[in-house]
Short mmCIF file of C-alpha atoms in Angstrom, two decimals:
data_model
loop_
_atom_site.label_atom_id
_atom_site.label_comp_id
_atom_site.label_asym_id
_atom_site.label_seq_id
_atom_site.Cartn_x
_atom_site.Cartn_y
_atom_site.Cartn_z
CA MET A 233 -49.14 46.47 130.09
CA ARG A 234 -49.45 49.53 127.88
CA ASN A 235 -52.30 51.86 128.76
CA LEU A 236 -54.70 51.82 125.81
CA LYS A 237 -56.72 54.79 127.05
CA GLU A 238 -54.22 57.42 125.99
CA HIS A 239 -51.41 57.26 123.45
CA ARG A 240 -49.05 60.17 122.87
CA SER A 241 -46.66 60.55 119.94
CA ARG A 242 -44.52 63.28 118.40
CA SER A 243 -45.54 64.14 114.85
CA GLU A 244 -43.79 67.02 113.07
CA GLY A 245 -43.07 68.73 116.39
CA ASN A 246 -46.70 68.65 117.56
CA LEU A 247 -47.98 66.59 120.45
CA SER A 248 -50.85 64.30 119.34
CA VAL A 249 -53.22 62.74 121.83
CA VAL A 250 -55.52 59.84 121.04
CA SER A 251 -58.02 58.65 123.61
CA PHE A 252 -60.74 56.04 123.57
CA GLY A 253 -64.11 56.33 125.27
CA SER A 254 -66.30 53.57 126.55
CA VAL A 255 -66.65 50.19 124.83
CA GLU A 256 -70.10 48.76 124.10
CA VAL A 257 -70.43 45.04 123.40
CA GLN A 258 -73.65 43.79 121.80
CA GLU A 259 -74.76 40.17 121.80
CA HIS A 260 -76.81 38.78 118.91
CA ALA A 261 -78.71 35.53 118.43
CA MET A 262 -77.56 32.96 115.87
CA VAL A 263 -79.96 32.45 112.95
CA LEU A 264 -80.06 30.21 109.89
CA GLY A 265 -77.87 31.67 107.17
CA ASN A 266 -77.33 31.17 103.45
CA ASN A 267 -73.55 31.45 103.15
CA PRO A 268 -72.54 29.33 100.12
CA SER A 269 -69.04 28.65 101.51
CA THR A 270 -70.47 26.37 104.21
CA SER A 271 -69.77 22.95 102.74
CA VAL A 272 -71.49 20.67 105.28
CA GLY A 273 -74.55 21.28 107.44
CA PRO A 274 -76.40 24.52 108.10
CA SER A 275 -74.93 27.97 107.77
CA VAL A 276 -75.32 30.35 110.73
CA GLU A 277 -75.39 34.14 110.86
CA LEU A 278 -75.93 36.78 113.51
CA ASP A 279 -79.43 38.17 113.88
CA TRP A 280 -79.79 41.89 113.12
CA ASP A 281 -81.40 42.68 116.48
CA SER A 282 -79.16 42.69 119.53
CA GLN A 283 -80.26 40.68 122.55
CA SER A 284 -78.17 42.39 125.22
CA ASN A 285 -75.60 45.16 125.61
CA VAL A 286 -72.70 45.49 128.03
CA THR A 287 -70.80 48.77 128.40
CA PHE A 288 -67.27 49.10 129.77
CA ASP A 289 -66.07 52.53 130.96
CA THR A 290 -62.59 52.17 129.46
CA VAL A 291 -60.77 50.04 126.93
CA ASP A 292 -58.64 48.70 129.79
CA ASP A 293 -61.79 47.48 131.60
CA TYR A 294 -62.92 45.73 128.42
CA GLU A 295 -59.50 44.13 127.86
CA SER A 296 -59.41 42.81 131.44
CA HIS A 297 -62.86 41.15 131.07
CA ARG A 298 -62.56 40.03 127.44
CA VAL A 299 -62.39 36.34 126.61
CA TYR A 300 -59.18 35.13 124.98
CA ARG A 301 -58.74 35.58 121.22
CA ARG A 302 -59.39 32.48 119.14
CA SER A 303 -57.12 31.35 116.32
CA THR A 304 -58.45 31.02 112.76
CA GLU A 305 -58.75 27.26 113.20
CA GLN A 306 -60.79 27.74 116.37
CA LEU A 307 -63.22 30.02 114.50
CA VAL A 308 -64.29 27.16 112.21
CA MET A 309 -67.42 25.61 113.73
CA PRO A 310 -68.30 21.94 113.09
CA SER A 311 -71.75 21.32 111.62
CA CYS A 312 -72.98 19.52 114.76
CA MET A 313 -72.15 22.61 116.83
CA ARG A 314 -74.00 24.85 114.35
CA VAL A 315 -77.05 22.56 114.54
CA LYS A 316 -76.96 22.69 118.37
CA LEU A 317 -76.70 26.51 118.36
CA LEU A 318 -79.67 26.76 116.01
CA LEU A 319 -81.74 24.32 118.09
CA ASP A 320 -80.86 26.31 121.23
CA ASN A 321 -82.10 29.45 119.43
CA GLY A 322 -85.52 27.93 118.71
CA PHE A 323 -85.14 26.40 115.23
CA THR A 324 -86.52 22.91 114.53
CA PHE A 325 -84.69 20.05 112.79
CA GLY A 326 -87.13 20.44 109.87
CA GLU A 327 -86.33 24.15 109.42
CA ILE A 328 -82.59 23.48 109.63
CA ARG A 329 -82.79 20.61 107.11
CA ARG A 330 -85.00 22.59 104.69
CA GLU A 331 -82.74 25.68 104.69
CA THR A 332 -79.58 23.54 104.40
CA ARG A 333 -80.97 21.72 101.35
CA LYS A 334 -82.09 25.00 99.79
CA ARG A 335 -78.59 26.48 100.22
CA GLN A 336 -76.89 23.34 98.89
CA LYS A 337 -79.15 23.33 95.84
CA LYS A 338 -78.18 26.95 95.05
CA THR A 339 -74.50 26.16 95.65
CA ARG A 340 -74.59 23.20 93.24
CA ALA A 341 -76.31 25.34 90.60
CA LEU A 342 -73.68 28.08 90.88
CA PRO A 343 -70.88 26.29 88.92
CA MET A 344 -73.38 25.42 86.17
CA ARG A 345 -74.44 29.07 85.86
CA GLN A 346 -70.79 30.17 85.83
CA ALA A 347 -70.01 27.64 83.09
CA ALA A 348 -73.00 28.85 81.06
CA ASN A 349 -71.78 32.45 81.36
CA VAL A 350 -68.27 31.47 80.23
CA LEU A 351 -69.70 29.54 77.29
CA LYS A 352 -71.89 32.52 76.35
CA ARG A 353 -68.90 34.89 76.46
CA PHE A 354 -66.79 32.45 74.43
CA SER A 355 -69.55 32.11 71.81
CA SER A 356 -69.82 35.89 71.57
CA TRP A 357 -66.03 36.20 71.23
CA LYS A 358 -66.01 33.45 68.59
CA GLU A 359 -68.75 35.19 66.59
CA GLN A 360 -66.84 38.49 66.76
CA ARG A 361 -63.65 36.79 65.54
CA ALA A 362 -65.59 35.14 62.65
CA LYS A 363 -67.01 38.54 61.61
CA GLU A 364 -63.55 40.10 61.71
CA HIS A 365 -62.18 37.20 59.64
CA ASP A 366 -64.97 37.60 57.04
CA LEU A 367 -64.27 41.34 56.80
CA ARG A 368 -60.52 40.73 56.29
CA MET A 369 -61.23 38.15 53.60
CA LYS A 370 -63.64 40.53 51.86
CA ARG A 371 -60.97 43.29 51.85
CA ILE A 372 -58.36 40.88 50.47
CA LEU A 373 -60.69 39.76 47.70
CA GLU A 374 -61.59 43.37 46.85
CA SER A 375 -57.91 44.30 46.66
CA LEU A 376 -57.28 41.44 44.20
CA GLU A 377 -59.98 42.62 41.77
#
């Protein structure tokens, strides 16, 4: 295994040295979130305040104790697991249900607002084109006189 603490390379004839100090890992609680991309169930986020800290002296120490890396598919959390995490962190079913409905209501309203904005821009563009058309017609009529 390559030593991650120190890496040496030749760059334009100079010797470069890169070293890493200690690694600090912070653990945070899961809280109710408002991420609109969550399609089913509650959304979870990390709390701002850390609950515990663990410090490793070297990157190699951290790498030897680190849990395996998860694939992208493994990072997707089913809604039942998110509910359990939130319950374990002190939230009630009522709070989870209320926040989930609030987020879903905002998410449903989003496409309607986007459509309204597109329609507003189109109407503005259409009005501008009509004004330009009227001006061209006026110039043509003036040139015929």
